Amino acid sequence: VNGPDVVLSVNRYAIFAGGVGSMQLVARTGQPAAGAPAGGNYGQAVGLITPSINDSGQLAFGMSWTTGLAGVDSTNDTVLYAGPIGSPQLIAREGDPAPGTAPGTNYSTPAAGFGKILALNDSGGIYFEADVTGPSVTSANNTAYFAGPWAAPKLIAREGDAAPGIPAGVTFVSRLNGGIDGSGAIFASFNDAGQVAMLMQLAGPGVTAANDVALYLFDPVAGPVKIVREGEPFDIGGGVFRTVADFGIVFNAGYNDDFTNGLNNNGQLVVGLRFTDNTGGIFTATIGVPEPTTLLLLALGASLLFCPSRCIVTSGFRRVE
Amino acid sequence: VNAPRSCIALFAAALIVSHHAYGAVIYQTVARTGQQAPGTAVNTVYANNFSTPSINNVGQVIFSTQVSGGGATFNTSNVLYAGAPGSLSLVARAGNPAPGLPAGTTYSLFHS
């Protein structure tokens, strides 16, 4: 902003949000920072992380606090906020314990990539990525992925974690940036059910360039679910299998349903696949997440009914013909 | 309290089934190479080059691809589809008139 009270190094930058005709100031450099110790101010890195706003008018954004005030220094000056526009709440701060990690493991510095991606869904859920530091942290496990209600985000995946659905010893290396062939969005998909879909780079025994990427859905209840992996056979229908090619998974990892996206709010994914025989296709994948109150009924029903003849059940995965 | 053992066994089995169903993946083919391409001449099939697809909150998908056969040529092979799996509609095809534009203006290529 410009104006009579503006000093470039003190209060020039601000974040605004609201409706047309009702925009309001959310935060401004030099102002007292929400959630900060007394005397703590918003710092220069206003808008360090692209803000996200949802259909309920809630906002999430990254910020820095001014160092040298209220005990703030370079080890704890970067923060994430979320909540109503008029009263954002502090949800994560550099130097604070990272949930779901070993004692002593904390959110790391912005230079290491704190808040790489920040997304807010329409249910008030938040997804963000952060580097972590601590006694057991190495370059192989220093990036973590968090999601959940903005007041209580949880660890959903971390570099170095075992990759479920894949032989033992294979681990996550990192999230890939979007569509492998460059045609997809470059984010992680985060839906209103709190699910996150993203392409994961893999490493470990037996992993080569031909099978080092898999698409996972991280479900708040079911955990990480492998959808498809390069180099593995995939049932294209009728019990016919093709092997997914290197660079063969094309997934549109838009932030949420405000963007073109490969994941919808009902947990349905759509993915393009290319196979080693130079054929390809478009496929949907859905994971069943029954409501807790209907679990018993579903379970009883499942125990009494055989799968319909048009379905094929193999290893816990079902195909609809 | 005095439920028959069979009921208890059934309940236990149900919980096990439920546990395994939780997070189970259900796949469905939307389109694949060699299938008849909806809304096109007989023997016009999906080729390859499927674009990055997207899906909306009612399960409808959209993607572009190439077709071959049935008289498709280089200038008419690019197609755009949308709809629910099993009921896709041809939205637009290269070589067809582009609405709202001067006569003779046709679609050329659909980007993902």
Tab-separated table of C-alpha atoms in Angstrom:
chain	number	residue	atom	x	y	z
A	1	VAL	CA	0.000	0.000	0.000
A	2	ASN	CA	1.020	3.609	-0.370
A	3	GLY	CA	0.040	6.547	1.790
A	4	PRO	CA	1.149	9.194	4.251
A	5	ASP	CA	1.894	6.700	7.032
A	6	VAL	CA	3.630	4.163	4.850
A	7	VAL	CA	7.287	3.414	5.436
A	8	LEU	CA	8.700	0.884	3.033
A	9	SER	CA	10.589	-1.157	5.589
A	10	VAL	CA	7.880	-0.947	8.235
A	11	ASN	CA	4.296	-1.218	7.035
A	12	ARG	CA	4.017	-1.298	3.271
A	13	TYR	CA	2.570	-4.781	2.807
A	14	ALA	CA	-0.887	-6.055	3.714
A	15	ILE	CA	-3.368	-8.848	3.075
A	16	PHE	CA	-7.012	-8.061	2.380
A	17	ALA	CA	-10.022	-10.344	2.053
A	18	GLY	CA	-13.780	-10.135	1.829
A	19	GLY	CA	-16.582	-9.773	-0.631
A	20	VAL	CA	-16.932	-7.292	-3.428
A	21	GLY	CA	-17.518	-3.974	-1.720
A	22	SER	CA	-16.670	-5.332	1.703
A	23	MET	CA	-12.965	-6.012	1.591
A	24	GLN	CA	-11.238	-5.752	4.953
A	25	LEU	CA	-7.697	-5.685	6.210
A	26	VAL	CA	-6.509	-9.058	7.488
A	27	ALA	CA	-2.920	-8.291	8.363
A	28	ARG	CA	-0.370	-5.573	7.766
A	29	THR	CA	3.336	-5.362	8.280
A	30	GLY	CA	4.113	-3.637	11.565
A	31	GLN	CA	0.740	-4.310	13.153
A	32	PRO	CA	0.392	-6.488	16.276
A	33	ALA	CA	0.360	-10.093	15.124
A	34	ALA	CA	-2.498	-12.364	16.138
A	35	GLY	CA	-1.302	-15.072	18.477
A	36	ALA	CA	2.088	-13.495	18.982
A	37	PRO	CA	3.588	-12.665	22.378
A	38	ALA	CA	2.917	-9.124	23.495
A	39	GLY	CA	4.865	-6.729	21.330
A	40	GLY	CA	5.095	-9.131	18.411
A	41	ASN	CA	4.325	-7.688	14.994
A	42	TYR	CA	3.694	-8.933	11.521
A	43	GLY	CA	6.953	-8.839	9.588
A	44	GLN	CA	7.981	-8.067	6.063
A	45	ALA	CA	7.048	-11.413	4.610
A	46	VAL	CA	3.350	-10.655	4.469
A	47	GLY	CA	1.996	-12.887	1.755
A	48	LEU	CA	5.044	-15.105	1.904
A	49	ILE	CA	2.695	-17.999	1.230
A	50	THR	CA	-0.200	-17.504	-1.169
A	51	PRO	CA	-3.422	-17.051	0.822
A	52	SER	CA	-6.339	-19.423	0.359
A	53	ILE	CA	-10.000	-18.565	0.976
A	54	ASN	CA	-12.947	-20.940	1.106
A	55	ASP	CA	-16.659	-20.725	0.371
A	56	SER	CA	-17.394	-19.904	4.018
A	57	GLY	CA	-15.191	-16.853	3.963
A	58	GLN	CA	-12.457	-18.441	6.017
A	59	LEU	CA	-8.900	-17.656	5.129
A	60	ALA	CA	-5.518	-19.335	5.452
A	61	PHE	CA	-2.251	-17.555	4.892
A	62	GLY	CA	1.405	-17.606	5.755
A	63	MET	CA	3.186	-14.785	7.485
A	64	SER	CA	6.347	-13.738	9.211
A	65	TRP	CA	6.752	-11.939	12.505
A	66	THR	CA	9.243	-9.155	13.020
A	67	THR	CA	12.445	-10.474	14.512
A	68	GLY	CA	13.972	-8.810	17.517
A	69	LEU	CA	10.629	-8.210	19.185
A	70	ALA	CA	8.888	-10.316	21.837
A	71	GLY	CA	11.416	-13.128	21.666
A	72	VAL	CA	10.987	-13.606	17.945
A	73	ASP	CA	14.111	-14.536	16.019
A	74	SER	CA	14.989	-16.305	12.803
A	75	THR	CA	14.203	-19.692	14.330
A	76	ASN	CA	10.567	-18.944	15.090
A	77	ASP	CA	9.408	-16.069	12.933
A	78	THR	CA	7.347	-17.838	10.290
A	79	VAL	CA	3.745	-18.789	10.983
A	80	LEU	CA	0.582	-20.046	9.368
A	81	TYR	CA	-2.848	-18.673	10.134
A	82	ALA	CA	-6.371	-19.842	9.371
A	83	GLY	CA	-9.877	-18.935	10.398
A	84	PRO	CA	-12.446	-16.208	9.897
A	85	ILE	CA	-11.204	-13.172	8.035
A	86	GLY	CA	-11.626	-10.929	11.052
A	87	SER	CA	-10.030	-13.282	13.561
A	88	PRO	CA	-7.392	-15.567	12.066
A	89	GLN	CA	-5.933	-18.113	14.447
A	90	LEU	CA	-2.331	-19.192	14.666
A	91	ILE	CA	-2.148	-22.818	13.518
A	92	ALA	CA	1.565	-23.493	13.113
A	93	ARG	CA	4.746	-21.647	13.979
A	94	GLU	CA	8.313	-22.307	13.042
A	95	GLY	CA	10.033	-23.908	16.026
A	96	ASP	CA	6.847	-25.395	17.480
A	97	PRO	CA	6.447	-29.167	17.800
A	98	ALA	CA	5.268	-30.791	14.581
A	99	PRO	CA	2.240	-32.990	15.351
A	100	GLY	CA	2.621	-36.716	14.805
A	101	THR	CA	6.402	-36.648	14.975
A	102	ALA	CA	8.923	-37.730	17.598
A	103	PRO	CA	9.496	-35.475	20.603
A	104	GLY	CA	11.893	-32.686	19.713
A	105	THR	CA	10.822	-32.578	16.081
A	106	ASN	CA	9.721	-29.073	15.203
A	107	TYR	CA	8.545	-27.096	12.236
A	108	SER	CA	11.633	-25.798	10.446
A	109	THR	CA	12.723	-22.581	8.845
A	110	PRO	CA	11.091	-20.946	5.850
A	111	ALA	CA	14.380	-21.178	3.995
A	112	ALA	CA	13.933	-24.924	4.168
A	113	GLY	CA	10.501	-24.675	2.685
A	114	PHE	CA	8.035	-24.073	5.494
A	115	GLY	CA	4.517	-23.914	4.137
A	116	LYS	CA	5.373	-25.036	0.643
A	117	ILE	CA	1.739	-25.482	-0.247
A	118	LEU	CA	-1.176	-24.170	1.741
A	119	ALA	CA	-4.789	-25.009	0.948
A	120	LEU	CA	-8.048	-24.469	2.781
A	121	ASN	CA	-11.159	-26.484	1.966
A	122	ASP	CA	-14.804	-25.523	2.305
A	123	SER	CA	-15.167	-27.584	5.479
A	124	GLY	CA	-12.595	-25.545	7.352
A	125	GLY	CA	-9.888	-28.110	6.787
A	126	ILE	CA	-6.325	-27.126	6.032
A	127	TYR	CA	-3.498	-28.790	4.151
A	128	PHE	CA	0.085	-27.611	4.325
A	129	GLU	CA	3.606	-28.851	3.846
A	130	ALA	CA	6.466	-28.079	6.156
A	131	ASP	CA	10.062	-28.975	6.648
A	132	VAL	CA	10.897	-30.247	10.106
A	133	THR	CA	14.017	-30.334	12.195
A	134	GLY	CA	15.068	-32.345	15.208
A	135	PRO	CA	17.445	-34.946	16.562
A	136	SER	CA	16.121	-37.764	14.383
A	137	VAL	CA	15.609	-35.689	11.261
A	138	THR	CA	17.768	-36.209	8.189
A	139	SER	CA	17.570	-35.039	4.613
A	140	ALA	CA	15.585	-38.200	3.941
A	141	ASN	CA	12.712	-37.326	6.249
A	142	ASN	CA	12.715	-33.575	6.721
A	143	THR	CA	9.579	-32.731	4.780
A	144	ALA	CA	6.159	-33.577	6.117
A	145	TYR	CA	2.566	-33.171	4.971
A	146	PHE	CA	-0.213	-32.125	7.314
A	147	ALA	CA	-3.990	-31.960	6.977
A	148	GLY	CA	-7.073	-31.769	9.150
A	149	PRO	CA	-9.255	-29.209	10.865
A	150	TRP	CA	-7.374	-25.933	10.897
A	151	ALA	CA	-7.399	-25.929	14.677
A	152	ALA	CA	-5.787	-29.375	14.869
A	153	PRO	CA	-3.889	-30.440	11.739
A	154	LYS	CA	-2.364	-33.904	11.762
A	155	LEU	CA	0.597	-35.506	10.063
A	156	ILE	CA	-0.645	-37.441	7.033
A	157	ALA	CA	2.654	-38.376	5.426
A	158	ARG	CA	6.349	-37.715	5.712
A	159	GLU	CA	9.361	-38.298	3.566
A	160	GLY	CA	10.893	-41.600	4.553
A	161	ASP	CA	7.585	-43.153	5.562
A	162	ALA	CA	6.867	-46.647	4.288
A	163	ALA	CA	4.784	-46.498	1.110
A	164	PRO	CA	1.698	-48.632	1.782
A	165	GLY	CA	0.632	-51.184	-0.811
A	166	ILE	CA	4.180	-51.592	-2.041
A	167	PRO	CA	6.756	-54.203	-0.955
A	168	ALA	CA	8.453	-53.526	2.347
A	169	GLY	CA	11.350	-51.142	2.340
A	170	VAL	CA	9.953	-48.783	-0.264
A	171	THR	CA	9.436	-45.302	1.110
A	172	PHE	CA	8.129	-41.905	0.118
A	173	VAL	CA	10.794	-39.528	-1.158
A	174	SER	CA	8.659	-36.481	-1.809
A	175	ARG	CA	5.535	-35.184	-3.435
A	176	LEU	CA	5.925	-34.776	-7.150
A	177	ASN	CA	5.033	-31.474	-8.667
A	178	GLY	CA	1.854	-32.198	-10.532
A	179	GLY	CA	1.228	-34.012	-13.757
A	180	ILE	CA	4.215	-36.045	-14.719
A	181	ASP	CA	4.058	-35.007	-18.326
A	182	GLY	CA	3.731	-31.402	-17.330
A	183	SER	CA	0.120	-31.112	-18.355
A	184	GLY	CA	-1.417	-31.338	-14.912
A	185	ALA	CA	-1.580	-28.839	-12.107
A	186	ILE	CA	1.426	-28.656	-9.835
A	187	PHE	CA	-0.196	-28.972	-6.446
A	188	ALA	CA	-1.745	-31.459	-4.114
A	189	SER	CA	-5.493	-32.022	-4.361
A	190	PHE	CA	-7.340	-31.351	-1.109
A	191	ASN	CA	-11.078	-31.947	-1.017
A	192	ASP	CA	-13.860	-30.989	1.367
A	193	ALA	CA	-13.752	-34.443	2.949
A	194	GLY	CA	-10.201	-33.731	4.052
A	195	GLN	CA	-8.645	-36.178	1.613
A	196	VAL	CA	-5.387	-35.363	-0.144
A	197	ALA	CA	-4.325	-36.858	-3.461
A	198	MET	CA	-0.831	-36.473	-4.803
A	199	LEU	CA	1.818	-38.184	-6.829
A	200	MET	CA	4.593	-39.526	-4.646
A	201	GLN	CA	8.165	-40.229	-5.606
A	202	LEU	CA	9.354	-43.582	-4.240
A	203	ALA	CA	12.702	-45.089	-3.309
A	204	GLY	CA	13.885	-48.389	-1.947
A	205	PRO	CA	14.534	-51.980	-2.915
A	206	GLY	CA	13.444	-52.785	-6.454
A	207	VAL	CA	12.596	-49.194	-7.277
A	208	THR	CA	13.806	-48.009	-10.679
A	209	ALA	CA	12.942	-45.150	-12.980
A	210	ALA	CA	10.197	-47.340	-14.388
A	211	ASN	CA	8.298	-47.699	-11.111
A	212	ASP	CA	9.329	-44.812	-8.898
A	213	VAL	CA	6.078	-42.863	-8.908
A	214	ALA	CA	2.672	-43.721	-7.464
A	215	LEU	CA	-0.572	-41.859	-6.976
A	216	TYR	CA	-1.807	-41.937	-3.380
A	217	LEU	CA	-4.957	-40.800	-1.694
A	218	PHE	CA	-4.395	-39.805	1.924
A	219	ASP	CA	-7.684	-40.356	3.712
A	220	PRO	CA	-8.293	-39.032	7.240
A	221	VAL	CA	-9.592	-42.427	8.341
A	222	ALA	CA	-8.150	-45.011	5.971
A	223	GLY	CA	-4.707	-43.393	5.829
A	224	PRO	CA	-2.561	-43.562	2.687
A	225	VAL	CA	-4.182	-45.623	-0.064
A	226	LYS	CA	-2.231	-46.488	-3.186
A	227	ILE	CA	-4.278	-45.810	-6.296
A	228	VAL	CA	-1.865	-46.720	-9.075
A	229	ARG	CA	1.882	-47.084	-9.540
A	230	GLU	CA	4.187	-46.977	-12.514
A	231	GLY	CA	5.472	-50.380	-13.543
A	232	GLU	CA	2.598	-52.296	-11.991
A	233	PRO	CA	-0.149	-54.191	-13.826
A	234	PHE	CA	-3.462	-52.368	-14.011
A	235	ASP	CA	-6.824	-53.973	-14.806
A	236	ILE	CA	-8.186	-52.029	-17.777
A	237	GLY	CA	-11.429	-53.991	-17.708
A	238	GLY	CA	-12.571	-57.516	-18.316
A	239	GLY	CA	-9.649	-58.915	-16.419
A	240	VAL	CA	-7.207	-57.596	-18.994
A	241	PHE	CA	-4.076	-56.091	-17.498
A	242	ARG	CA	-1.614	-53.590	-18.858
A	243	THR	CA	1.581	-52.336	-17.250
A	244	VAL	CA	1.648	-48.651	-16.369
A	245	ALA	CA	4.492	-46.991	-18.267
A	246	ASP	CA	7.224	-44.752	-16.951
A	247	PHE	CA	5.759	-41.233	-16.896
A	248	GLY	CA	2.450	-43.014	-17.408
A	249	ILE	CA	0.346	-41.502	-14.616
A	250	VAL	CA	-1.318	-38.217	-15.505
A	251	PHE	CA	-3.093	-36.668	-12.559
A	252	ASN	CA	-4.523	-33.189	-12.263
A	253	ALA	CA	-3.499	-32.129	-8.784
A	254	GLY	CA	-5.436	-28.903	-8.536
A	255	TYR	CA	-5.869	-27.443	-5.061
A	256	ASN	CA	-9.577	-28.132	-4.691
A	257	ASP	CA	-12.930	-27.955	-6.477
A	258	ASP	CA	-12.347	-24.333	-7.373
A	259	PHE	CA	-9.772	-25.556	-9.895
A	260	THR	CA	-9.690	-28.230	-12.549
A	261	ASN	CA	-9.002	-31.204	-10.410
A	262	GLY	CA	-8.496	-34.951	-10.438
A	263	LEU	CA	-10.143	-35.430	-7.030
A	264	ASN	CA	-13.680	-34.460	-6.133
A	265	ASN	CA	-15.367	-33.959	-2.778
A	266	ASN	CA	-16.769	-37.484	-2.769
A	267	GLY	CA	-13.372	-39.108	-2.860
A	268	GLN	CA	-13.533	-39.919	-6.562
A	269	LEU	CA	-10.323	-39.585	-8.552
A	270	VAL	CA	-9.849	-39.518	-12.282
A	271	VAL	CA	-6.498	-40.344	-13.781
A	272	GLY	CA	-5.036	-40.771	-17.235
A	273	LEU	CA	-2.773	-43.765	-17.709
A	274	ARG	CA	-0.333	-44.735	-20.402
A	275	PHE	CA	0.799	-48.311	-20.665
A	276	THR	CA	3.979	-49.946	-21.849
A	277	ASP	CA	2.266	-51.197	-25.024
A	278	ASN	CA	1.556	-47.584	-26.053
A	279	THR	CA	-2.130	-47.809	-25.250
A	280	GLY	CA	-3.807	-45.727	-22.613
A	281	GLY	CA	-7.035	-44.676	-21.024
A	282	ILE	CA	-8.986	-42.642	-18.525
A	283	PHE	CA	-10.001	-44.335	-15.280
A	284	THR	CA	-11.786	-43.392	-12.105
A	285	ALA	CA	-10.955	-44.667	-8.654
A	286	THR	CA	-13.030	-44.348	-5.524
A	287	ILE	CA	-12.281	-45.424	-2.010
A	288	GLY	CA	-15.155	-46.428	0.189
A	289	VAL	CA	-15.385	-44.401	3.369
A	290	PRO	CA	-18.664	-45.303	5.069
A	291	GLU	CA	-20.124	-43.058	7.740
A	292	PRO	CA	-19.451	-44.384	11.244
A	293	THR	CA	-23.155	-44.753	11.957
A	294	THR	CA	-23.639	-46.925	8.929
A	295	LEU	CA	-20.560	-49.034	9.433
A	296	LEU	CA	-22.399	-51.814	11.196
A	297	LEU	CA	-25.174	-51.971	8.615
A	298	LEU	CA	-22.699	-51.973	5.778
A	299	ALA	CA	-20.625	-54.604	7.460
A	300	LEU	CA	-23.603	-56.832	8.050
A	301	GLY	CA	-24.738	-56.323	4.497
A	302	ALA	CA	-21.325	-57.126	3.170
A	303	SER	CA	-21.238	-60.289	5.198
A	304	LEU	CA	-24.549	-61.452	3.791
A	305	LEU	CA	-24.136	-60.503	0.186
A	306	PHE	CA	-21.703	-61.752	-2.358
A	307	CYS	CA	-20.192	-59.251	-4.707
A	308	PRO	CA	-22.415	-58.782	-7.770
A	309	SER	CA	-21.435	-60.829	-10.771
A	310	ARG	CA	-20.396	-57.700	-12.623
A	311	CYS	CA	-17.741	-56.960	-10.057
A	312	ILE	CA	-14.346	-58.527	-9.788
A	313	VAL	CA	-12.715	-58.661	-6.384
A	314	THR	CA	-8.976	-59.034	-6.216
A	315	SER	CA	-6.746	-58.328	-3.257
A	316	GLY	CA	-9.162	-55.856	-1.713
A	317	PHE	CA	-9.548	-53.849	-4.891
A	318	ARG	CA	-12.796	-53.928	-6.831
A	319	ARG	CA	-13.483	-53.051	-10.405
A	320	VAL	CA	-16.875	-51.920	-11.709
A	321	GLU	CA	-17.399	-53.200	-15.232
B	1	VAL	CA	-26.640	-61.127	25.627
B	2	ASN	CA	-27.511	-64.669	24.705
B	3	ALA	CA	-26.994	-64.175	21.025
B	4	PRO	CA	-26.365	-67.404	19.172
B	5	ARG	CA	-22.785	-68.160	18.359
B	6	SER	CA	-23.601	-67.910	14.669
B	7	CYS	CA	-24.719	-64.317	15.154
B	8	ILE	CA	-21.544	-63.497	17.031
B	9	ALA	CA	-19.485	-65.098	14.295
B	10	LEU	CA	-21.440	-63.175	11.691
B	11	PHE	CA	-20.853	-59.938	13.562
B	12	ALA	CA	-17.141	-60.643	13.836
B	13	ALA	CA	-16.942	-61.505	10.158
B	14	ALA	CA	-18.847	-58.359	9.332
B	15	LEU	CA	-16.385	-56.240	11.262
B	16	ILE	CA	-13.493	-57.905	9.472
B	17	VAL	CA	-15.134	-57.328	6.094
B	18	SER	CA	-15.843	-53.759	7.079
B	19	HIS	CA	-12.235	-53.253	8.104
B	20	HIS	CA	-10.985	-54.485	4.773
B	21	ALA	CA	-13.598	-52.527	2.813
B	22	TYR	CA	-12.517	-49.355	4.516
B	23	GLY	CA	-10.277	-47.677	2.003
B	24	ALA	CA	-10.721	-50.368	-0.643
B	25	VAL	CA	-10.390	-48.942	-4.131
B	26	ILE	CA	-13.087	-49.315	-6.773
B	27	TYR	CA	-11.887	-48.709	-10.315
B	28	GLN	CA	-13.932	-47.941	-13.385
B	29	THR	CA	-12.833	-47.522	-16.953
B	30	VAL	CA	-13.946	-44.287	-18.542
B	31	ALA	CA	-12.230	-44.689	-21.900
B	32	ARG	CA	-9.362	-46.716	-23.255
B	33	THR	CA	-7.487	-47.283	-26.456
B	34	GLY	CA	-9.434	-49.380	-28.930
B	35	GLN	CA	-12.918	-48.728	-27.572
B	36	GLN	CA	-15.572	-47.258	-29.812
B	37	ALA	CA	-15.570	-43.492	-29.297
B	38	PRO	CA	-19.117	-42.336	-28.430
B	39	GLY	CA	-20.810	-39.961	-30.837
B	40	THR	CA	-18.576	-40.863	-33.757
B	41	ALA	CA	-18.890	-43.075	-36.813
B	42	VAL	CA	-18.743	-46.830	-36.452
B	43	ASN	CA	-15.191	-48.145	-36.056
B	44	THR	CA	-13.937	-44.808	-34.780
B	45	VAL	CA	-11.989	-45.740	-31.685
B	46	TYR	CA	-9.985	-44.038	-28.996
B	47	ALA	CA	-6.339	-43.942	-30.000
B	48	ASN	CA	-3.989	-42.593	-27.376
B	49	ASN	CA	-2.756	-39.237	-26.172
B	50	PHE	CA	-5.340	-38.927	-23.446
B	51	SER	CA	-5.127	-35.527	-21.802
B	52	THR	CA	-5.034	-34.813	-18.107
B	53	PRO	CA	-8.608	-35.485	-16.971
B	54	SER	CA	-10.646	-33.612	-14.384
B	55	ILE	CA	-13.656	-34.648	-12.330
B	56	ASN	CA	-16.416	-32.604	-10.706
B	57	ASN	CA	-18.404	-33.177	-7.548
B	58	VAL	CA	-21.101	-35.233	-9.265
B	59	GLY	CA	-18.579	-37.584	-10.812
B	60	GLN	CA	-18.541	-36.194	-14.332
B	61	VAL	CA	-15.182	-36.202	-16.060
B	62	ILE	CA	-13.697	-34.244	-18.920
B	63	PHE	CA	-10.737	-35.057	-21.121
B	64	SER	CA	-9.484	-34.776	-24.662
B	65	THR	CA	-7.876	-37.464	-26.750
B	66	GLN	CA	-7.276	-38.706	-30.279
B	67	VAL	CA	-9.476	-41.056	-32.264
B	68	SER	CA	-8.630	-43.188	-35.269
B	69	GLY	CA	-10.559	-45.196	-37.837
B	70	GLY	CA	-14.021	-44.514	-39.161
B	71	GLY	CA	-12.740	-41.889	-41.529
B	72	ALA	CA	-10.893	-39.844	-38.923
B	73	THR	CA	-8.035	-37.835	-40.357
B	74	PHE	CA	-5.212	-35.803	-38.874
B	75	ASN	CA	-7.491	-32.782	-38.942
B	76	THR	CA	-10.472	-34.497	-37.317
B	77	SER	CA	-8.869	-36.833	-34.807
B	78	ASN	CA	-8.756	-34.583	-31.754
B	79	VAL	CA	-11.887	-34.881	-29.605
B	80	LEU	CA	-13.212	-33.537	-26.327
B	81	TYR	CA	-15.440	-35.691	-24.109
B	82	ALA	CA	-17.356	-35.045	-20.911
B	83	GLY	CA	-19.883	-36.847	-18.788
B	84	ALA	CA	-20.271	-39.633	-16.310
B	85	PRO	CA	-18.378	-42.850	-16.914
B	86	GLY	CA	-20.558	-45.004	-19.151
B	87	SER	CA	-22.438	-42.062	-20.610
B	88	LEU	CA	-19.835	-39.805	-22.142
B	89	SER	CA	-20.824	-37.180	-24.654
B	90	LEU	CA	-18.736	-35.857	-27.490
B	91	VAL	CA	-18.457	-32.191	-26.615
B	92	ALA	CA	-16.472	-31.043	-29.610
B	93	ARG	CA	-14.314	-32.459	-32.360
B	94	ALA	CA	-11.558	-31.002	-34.480
B	95	GLY	CA	-12.860	-30.088	-37.890
B	96	ASN	CA	-16.357	-29.323	-36.646
B	97	PRO	CA	-17.675	-25.742	-36.851
B	98	ALA	CA	-16.744	-23.628	-33.846
B	99	PRO	CA	-19.943	-21.909	-32.684
B	100	GLY	CA	-20.132	-18.151	-32.656
B	101	LEU	CA	-17.333	-17.722	-35.158
B	102	PRO	CA	-17.398	-16.893	-38.862
B	103	ALA	CA	-18.473	-19.640	-41.247
B	104	GLY	CA	-15.687	-22.036	-42.045
B	105	THR	CA	-13.981	-21.641	-38.673
B	106	THR	CA	-13.529	-25.028	-37.070
B	107	TYR	CA	-12.079	-26.518	-33.930
B	108	SER	CA	-8.481	-27.472	-34.395
B	109	LEU	CA	-7.060	-28.767	-31.128
B	110	PHE	CA	-8.264	-29.148	-27.554
B	111	HIS	CA	-5.792	-28.420	-24.838
B	112	SER	CA	-5.831	-30.204	-21.515
